[in-house]
CSV table of C-alpha atoms in Angstrom, one decimal:
chain,number,residue,atom,x,y,z
A,19,MET,CA,0.3,0.2,0.2
A,20,LYS,CA,1.1,3.4,-0.7
A,21,LYS,CA,2.4,5.1,1.8
A,22,TYR,CA,2.0,9.1,2.3
A,23,TYR,CA,2.6,11.8,5.2
A,24,ARG,CA,0.9,14.8,6.0
A,25,PHE,CA,1.8,17.4,8.7
A,26,TYR,CA,0.5,17.5,12.1
A,27,GLU,CA,-2.3,20.8,11.9
A,28,CYS,CA,-1.2,22.1,15.3
A,29,CYS,CA,1.9,22.5,13.3
A,30,LYS,CA,1.9,26.0,11.1
A,31,LEU,CA,4.3,26.6,8.5
A,32,VAL,CA,5.6,30.4,8.0
A,33,ARG,CA,7.8,30.8,5.4
A,34,GLY,CA,10.7,33.5,5.6
A,35,ALA,CA,13.1,34.9,2.9
A,36,ASN,CA,15.5,32.1,4.0
A,37,ARG,CA,13.7,29.9,6.3
A,38,THR,CA,10.9,28.5,7.3
A,39,ALA,CA,9.9,28.5,10.8
A,40,VAL,CA,7.3,25.6,11.6
A,41,TYR,CA,4.7,26.7,14.8
A,42,ASP,CA,4.0,23.8,16.9
A,43,LEU,CA,0.6,25.1,18.3
A,44,GLN,CA,0.2,22.0,20.2
A,45,ARG,CA,3.5,22.1,22.0
A,46,LEU,CA,4.7,25.8,22.1
A,47,ASN,CA,7.6,24.5,20.0
A,48,LEU,CA,9.8,26.5,17.6
A,49,TYR,CA,11.7,24.8,14.5
A,50,PHE,CA,13.6,25.9,10.9
A,51,ILE,CA,13.6,24.4,7.8
A,52,PRO,CA,15.3,25.3,4.3
A,53,ASN,CA,12.7,27.1,2.2
A,54,SER,CA,13.8,24.6,-0.4
A,55,VAL,CA,12.9,21.4,1.6
A,56,ILE,CA,10.4,22.7,2.6
A,57,GLU,CA,8.5,23.6,-1.0
A,58,VAL,CA,9.4,20.1,-1.9
A,59,PHE,CA,7.7,18.0,0.8
A,60,LYS,CA,5.0,20.6,0.2
A,61,ASP,CA,5.0,19.2,-3.4
A,62,TYR,CA,4.7,15.7,-3.3
A,63,GLU,CA,2.5,15.1,-0.1
A,64,ASN,CA,0.0,14.2,-2.2
A,65,LYS,CA,2.3,12.2,-4.6
A,66,GLY,CA,3.9,9.4,-1.8
A,67,ILE,CA,7.4,9.2,0.4
A,68,ASP,CA,8.3,6.6,-2.4
A,69,THR,CA,7.1,8.8,-5.4
A,70,LEU,CA,9.4,12.1,-3.7
A,71,PHE,CA,12.7,9.5,-3.3
A,72,SER,CA,12.2,8.4,-6.2
A,73,ASP,CA,11.5,11.4,-8.1
A,74,TYR,CA,14.7,13.6,-5.8
A,75,SER,CA,16.9,10.2,-5.9
A,76,SER,CA,20.4,12.5,-6.6
A,77,GLN,CA,19.0,14.4,-3.1
A,78,LYS,CA,18.0,10.9,-1.6
A,79,GLU,CA,20.2,11.6,1.4
A,80,HIS,CA,19.9,15.3,1.8
A,81,LEU,CA,16.1,14.7,2.0
A,82,GLU,CA,15.6,11.7,3.9
A,83,LYS,CA,17.5,13.4,6.4
A,84,HIS,CA,15.2,16.3,6.7
A,85,PHE,CA,12.8,13.6,6.6
A,86,ASP,CA,13.6,11.9,9.7
A,87,TYR,CA,14.1,15.1,11.3
A,88,LEU,CA,10.1,16.5,10.5
A,89,LEU,CA,8.9,12.7,11.5
A,90,SER,CA,10.8,12.5,14.5
A,91,SER,CA,10.1,15.9,15.7
A,92,GLU,CA,6.3,15.1,14.9
A,93,ILE,CA,5.7,17.6,12.6
A,94,ILE,CA,4.8,15.3,9.9
A,95,PHE,CA,3.4,11.5,10.3
A,96,THR,CA,3.0,8.7,7.7
A,97,THR,CA,-0.4,7.2,6.7
A,98,ASP,CA,-1.9,5.3,4.4
A,99,ASN,CA,-4.6,7.6,3.8
A,100,LYS,CA,-4.5,10.3,0.9
A,101,ASP,CA,-7.2,12.3,2.1
A,102,VAL,CA,-6.6,15.4,3.4
A,103,PHE,CA,-7.7,15.6,7.4
A,104,PRO,CA,-9.6,18.5,8.4
A,105,ALA,CA,-8.0,22.0,9.3
A,106,MET,CA,-7.6,23.6,12.0
A,107,SER,CA,-10.4,26.5,12.6
A,108,SER,CA,-9.2,30.4,12.2
A,109,ALA,CA,-12.4,31.9,14.0
A,110,ILE,CA,-12.1,33.8,17.0
A,111,GLU,CA,-14.9,35.1,18.5
A,112,LYS,CA,-14.7,38.3,21.1
A,113,PRO,CA,-18.3,40.0,21.5
A,114,LEU,CA,-16.6,42.9,23.1
A,115,TYR,CA,-13.9,45.3,22.1
A,116,LEU,CA,-10.5,44.9,24.9
A,117,ASP,CA,-8.3,42.4,25.4
A,118,PHE,CA,-5.4,44.3,27.2
A,119,LEU,CA,-5.9,47.3,29.2
A,120,PHE,CA,-2.6,49.3,30.6
A,121,ILE,CA,-3.5,51.7,33.4
A,122,GLU,CA,-1.6,54.1,35.7
A,123,ILE,CA,-2.3,53.9,39.5
A,124,ASP,CA,-0.1,56.9,40.9
A,125,SER,CA,-3.7,59.1,41.1
A,126,LEU,CA,-6.6,56.4,41.8
A,127,GLN,CA,-9.6,59.2,41.3
A,128,GLU,CA,-13.0,58.2,42.4
A,129,PHE,CA,-13.9,57.5,38.5
A,130,LYS,CA,-11.2,55.1,37.7
A,131,LYS,CA,-11.8,53.0,40.9
A,132,SER,CA,-15.9,53.2,39.6
A,133,PHE,CA,-14.6,52.7,36.0
A,134,LEU,CA,-12.1,49.5,37.5
A,135,GLU,CA,-15.5,47.8,39.2
A,136,ASN,CA,-18.2,48.4,37.0
A,137,PHE,CA,-17.2,49.1,33.8
A,138,ILE,CA,-14.1,46.6,33.0
A,139,ASP,CA,-15.7,43.8,32.1
A,140,ASN,CA,-17.8,45.6,29.9
A,141,THR,CA,-15.1,46.2,27.7
A,142,GLY,CA,-13.8,42.1,27.6
A,143,VAL,CA,-10.2,42.8,29.0
A,144,GLU,CA,-8.4,39.9,29.9
A,145,HIS,CA,-5.2,41.2,31.0
A,146,ILE,CA,-4.5,44.4,32.3
A,147,VAL,CA,-1.4,45.5,33.2
A,148,ILE,CA,-0.9,48.2,36.2
A,149,ILE,CA,1.5,50.4,36.7
A,150,ASN,CA,2.9,52.6,39.4
A,151,SER,CA,5.5,54.9,39.9
A,152,SER,CA,5.2,55.5,43.6
A,153,ASN,CA,7.0,53.3,46.5
A,154,SER,CA,3.6,52.6,48.0
A,155,THR,CA,1.2,49.5,47.3
A,156,GLU,CA,-1.5,51.5,49.1
A,157,ASN,CA,-3.3,51.7,45.6
A,158,LEU,CA,-1.9,48.1,43.9
A,159,ASN,CA,-4.4,46.8,47.3
A,160,LYS,CA,-7.2,49.0,46.3
A,161,VAL,CA,-7.4,47.9,42.3
A,162,LEU,CA,-7.2,44.0,43.7
A,163,LYS,CA,-10.0,44.5,45.8
A,164,LEU,CA,-12.1,46.8,42.9
A,165,LEU,CA,-11.0,43.8,40.7
A,166,ASN,CA,-12.1,41.0,42.4
A,167,GLU,CA,-14.8,40.2,40.9
A,168,SER,CA,-14.1,41.0,37.6
A,169,ARG,CA,-13.6,38.4,35.2
A,170,VAL,CA,-10.0,39.7,34.2
A,171,LYS,CA,-8.1,36.5,33.8
A,172,LEU,CA,-4.6,37.7,34.4
A,173,ILE,CA,-2.5,40.8,36.2
A,174,THR,CA,0.9,42.1,35.9
A,175,PHE,CA,2.5,44.5,37.8
A,176,ILE,CA,4.6,47.1,36.8
A,177,SER,CA,5.9,49.5,39.5
A,178,LEU,CA,9.0,51.4,40.7
A,179,PHE,CA,11.7,49.6,42.2
A,180,ASP,CA,12.0,49.7,46.3
A,181,ASP,CA,13.5,46.9,48.4
A,182,ASN,CA,10.6,47.5,50.9
A,183,LEU,CA,8.0,47.5,48.5
A,184,ILE,CA,9.3,44.4,46.5
A,185,LYS,CA,8.4,42.0,49.4
A,186,GLU,CA,5.1,43.4,50.3
A,187,VAL,CA,4.2,42.9,46.3
A,188,ILE,CA,5.5,39.8,46.2
A,189,ALA,CA,3.5,38.9,49.5
A,190,LEU,CA,0.3,40.1,47.3
A,191,LYS,CA,1.5,38.2,44.7
A,192,ASN,CA,1.2,34.8,46.4
A,193,LYS,CA,-2.5,36.5,48.2
A,194,HIS,CA,-4.2,37.1,44.8
A,195,GLU,CA,-3.9,34.1,42.4
A,196,ARG,CA,-4.6,36.5,39.2
A,197,LEU,CA,-1.6,38.5,40.1
A,198,LYS,CA,1.2,36.6,38.1
A,199,LYS,CA,4.0,38.9,36.8
A,200,LEU,CA,5.8,41.4,38.5
A,201,ILE,CA,8.4,43.9,36.9
A,202,PHE,CA,10.2,46.2,38.6
A,203,PHE,CA,12.0,49.4,36.5
A,204,ASN,CA,14.6,51.1,37.9
A,205,SER,CA,16.1,48.1,39.6
A,206,PRO,CA,20.2,48.8,40.2
A,207,ASN,CA,20.3,45.6,37.6
A,208,ASN,CA,18.5,43.5,35.1
A,209,ASP,CA,19.3,40.5,37.3
A,210,ILE,CA,18.5,40.7,41.3
A,211,THR,CA,16.3,38.0,42.3
A,212,ASN,CA,17.8,35.2,43.9
A,213,THR,CA,15.4,33.1,43.0
A,214,GLU,CA,14.1,30.8,40.1
A,215,ASP,CA,10.7,32.6,39.7
A,216,GLU,CA,10.5,34.0,36.3
A,217,SER,CA,7.5,35.7,37.8
A,218,VAL,CA,9.1,38.5,38.8
A,219,GLU,CA,11.6,41.0,36.6
A,220,TYR,CA,14.0,43.3,37.2
A,221,PHE,CA,14.5,45.9,34.6
A,222,LYS,CA,17.7,48.8,35.0
A,223,ASN,CA,16.3,51.2,32.8
A,224,ASP,CA,13.2,53.5,33.6
A,225,LEU,CA,9.3,53.4,32.8
A,226,ASN,CA,9.3,55.0,29.3
A,227,LYS,CA,12.4,52.5,28.1
A,228,LEU,CA,10.6,49.2,30.1
A,229,LEU,CA,7.1,50.4,27.7
A,230,THR,CA,9.4,50.5,24.5
A,231,ARG,CA,11.5,47.9,24.6
A,232,ARG,CA,12.2,46.6,21.2
A,233,ILE,CA,12.0,42.7,19.9
A,234,SER,CA,15.4,41.4,21.5
A,235,GLY,CA,15.5,37.9,21.0
A,236,ILE,CA,13.1,34.7,20.4
A,237,LYS,CA,11.8,35.3,24.3
A,238,SER,CA,9.8,38.6,23.3
A,239,PHE,CA,8.1,36.0,20.7
A,240,THR,CA,4.9,35.2,21.9
A,241,LEU,CA,3.8,31.5,20.6
A,242,ASN,CA,0.8,30.2,20.8
A,243,ILE,CA,-1.9,29.3,19.2
A,244,LYS,CA,-4.5,32.5,20.2
A,245,ALA,CA,-1.4,34.6,19.2
A,246,TYR,CA,-1.1,33.1,15.8
A,247,LEU,CA,-4.7,33.2,15.1
A,248,GLU,CA,-4.8,36.9,15.9
A,249,SER,CA,-1.6,37.5,13.5
A,250,LEU,CA,-3.5,36.1,10.4
A,251,ASN,CA,-5.9,39.4,10.5
A,252,HIS,CA,-4.7,41.5,13.2
A,253,ASN,CA,-1.5,43.2,14.6
A,254,LEU,CA,-0.7,41.1,17.4
A,255,TYR,CA,0.6,44.3,19.7
A,256,PHE,CA,-1.8,46.9,18.7
A,257,ASN,CA,-4.8,45.0,18.2
A,258,ARG,CA,-7.2,45.3,21.3
A,259,ARG,CA,-5.5,47.2,23.2
A,260,ALA,CA,-6.3,51.0,25.3
A,261,TYR,CA,-4.0,52.8,27.6
A,262,ILE,CA,-5.5,55.2,30.2
A,263,ASN,CA,-2.8,57.3,32.2
A,264,ASN,CA,-2.7,59.1,35.9
A,265,ASN,CA,-5.4,61.4,34.8
A,266,GLY,CA,-8.1,58.9,32.8
A,267,GLU,CA,-6.9,60.3,29.6
A,268,VAL,CA,-7.4,56.8,27.0
A,269,LYS,CA,-4.9,56.2,23.6
A,270,PRO,CA,-4.1,53.3,21.9
A,271,SER,CA,-0.9,52.5,23.5
A,272,PHE,CA,1.9,53.7,25.4
A,273,VAL,CA,3.8,54.4,22.5
A,274,HIS,CA,1.5,56.8,20.7
A,275,ARG,CA,1.2,60.5,21.2
A,276,GLU,CA,-2.6,61.6,20.9
A,277,TYR,CA,-5.1,61.0,23.2
A,278,TYR,CA,-8.3,59.8,21.7
A,279,GLY,CA,-10.6,61.4,25.5
A,280,ASN,CA,-11.0,60.8,28.8
A,281,ILE,CA,-12.8,58.4,31.4
A,282,LYS,CA,-13.6,60.7,33.6
A,283,ASP,CA,-16.3,62.6,30.8
A,284,GLU,CA,-16.7,60.2,28.8
A,285,ASP,CA,-17.4,56.4,28.8
A,286,ILE,CA,-14.8,54.2,27.7
A,287,LYS,CA,-15.9,52.5,24.8
A,288,THR,CA,-17.3,55.4,23.2
A,289,ILE,CA,-13.4,56.6,22.9
A,290,VAL,CA,-12.0,53.0,21.7
A,291,PHE,CA,-14.6,53.7,19.2
A,292,LYS,CA,-13.0,57.4,17.6
A,293,GLU,CA,-12.2,57.8,14.1
A,294,GLY,CA,-8.6,56.5,14.0
A,295,PHE,CA,-8.4,54.5,17.8
A,296,GLN,CA,-8.4,51.2,16.4
A,297,HIS,CA,-6.0,52.2,13.1
A,298,LEU,CA,-3.5,49.7,13.7
A,299,TRP,CA,-5.4,46.8,14.7
A,300,ALA,CA,-5.9,45.1,11.4
A,301,LEU,CA,-2.4,45.9,9.8
A,302,THR,CA,-1.2,42.7,9.9
A,303,LYS,CA,2.6,42.1,9.9
A,304,ASP,CA,2.1,40.9,5.8
A,305,LYS,CA,1.7,44.6,5.2
A,306,ILE,CA,4.3,46.0,6.5
A,307,GLY,CA,7.8,46.1,4.7
A,308,VAL,CA,10.7,43.5,5.6
A,309,CYS,CA,8.0,42.2,8.5
A,310,LYS,CA,6.5,40.8,5.7
A,311,ASP,CA,9.2,38.6,4.6
A,312,CYS,CA,9.9,37.5,8.2
A,313,GLU,CA,9.1,33.8,9.7
A,314,PHE,CA,8.1,35.5,13.3
A,315,ARG,CA,5.4,37.6,11.6
A,316,TYR,CA,3.2,35.7,13.4
A,317,MET,CA,4.5,35.9,16.8
A,318,CYS,CA,5.7,39.0,16.8
A,319,PRO,CA,4.5,41.4,19.8
A,320,ASP,CA,6.8,44.6,18.0
A,321,ASN,CA,5.7,47.9,19.6
A,322,ARG,CA,7.1,50.3,16.4
A,323,ILE,CA,4.0,52.5,15.1
A,324,PRO,CA,4.6,51.6,10.9
A,325,ILE,CA,4.3,54.9,8.5
A,326,LYS,CA,2.6,54.8,5.8
A,327,ILE,CA,4.8,55.8,2.5
A,328,GLU,CA,1.9,56.0,-0.5
A,329,ASP,CA,0.0,52.4,-0.6
A,330,ARG,CA,2.4,51.0,1.4
A,331,TYR,CA,3.6,50.3,5.3
A,332,ILE,CA,7.1,50.0,6.6
A,333,HIS,CA,8.9,50.9,9.9
A,334,ASN,CA,11.5,54.0,9.9
A,335,THR,CA,13.9,52.1,12.2
A,336,ASP,CA,15.2,48.8,11.9
A,337,CYS,CA,14.2,45.4,14.1
A,338,ASN,CA,16.8,43.7,15.5
A,339,TYR,CA,16.1,40.9,13.7
A,340,SER,CA,16.9,40.2,9.9
A,341,PRO,CA,15.2,37.9,7.7
A,342,TYR,CA,17.3,38.3,5.0
A,343,THR,CA,20.2,37.0,7.0
A,344,ASN,CA,18.6,35.0,9.9
A,345,THR,CA,21.1,37.1,12.4
A,346,TRP,CA,19.6,39.4,15.4
A,347,ASN,CA,21.9,43.0,16.3
A,348,GLU,CA,24.3,42.1,18.8
A,349,LYS,CA,23.7,45.0,21.6
């Protein structure tokens, strides 16, 4: 009986300028295969394994090596069935309008407390990032209590570095299950922790540099099925995101300059649906110069704002990764 092979549906092939990245969305692994090899394997999926190696007899040893690698990595599997297996659905149903909310809490006015307690669930926010530039946990305590009955799934706390504050915040993290990530800026160095707890991060520079830091390596990427599906039709960084400053003013993200309203005076939904606020939400990496040639484009939360020149989008600063040389800038 003729044998065929198939790529696992959870393993997505993303072609770059020189190589193809295989996103294993089930085990969250990343593999790299030369474009020329992937092209052959994709072309022969319905022709059978024997036909593949017969037609490429002069390259058999080379292709067998890659075939064995794909098989052992469980990127492909062999089958007697030539029929195409069901494809993974790419639909994402999100009835509301926000996923991420950044909010500064040095000032915790009554209108801000009311928003957090009574209206946060109306937005759809699943991940809230609380930003604190003081050396006190008083407002964090208040916010955590306000969010106690909310449907927010994940809370990140970004705060000024302070030895006494750190102990208090870590104690709060152990008490509140949804408080998953702690980041302290203006730290004496980038690696103070004596523990292996990856949920606590120390950042040497100031808040501005923290919130504008660039993609710097593989660890900067977001590899999971949700990010992959979102990136197919939306911008992974800017989509469904909002930033509220200490005064209650709202803008699409920290890196944006223009504010679109204030939650003291307007419902946040009204602000988010104003013309221009969602401008970058649907701007995928496939529409941006250089990014469209990158094998990481469906896992990349790049915070650079693209600029439009005539009918195309580009970045006016270089990324730290080049898809044309497959190298990272060393800093």
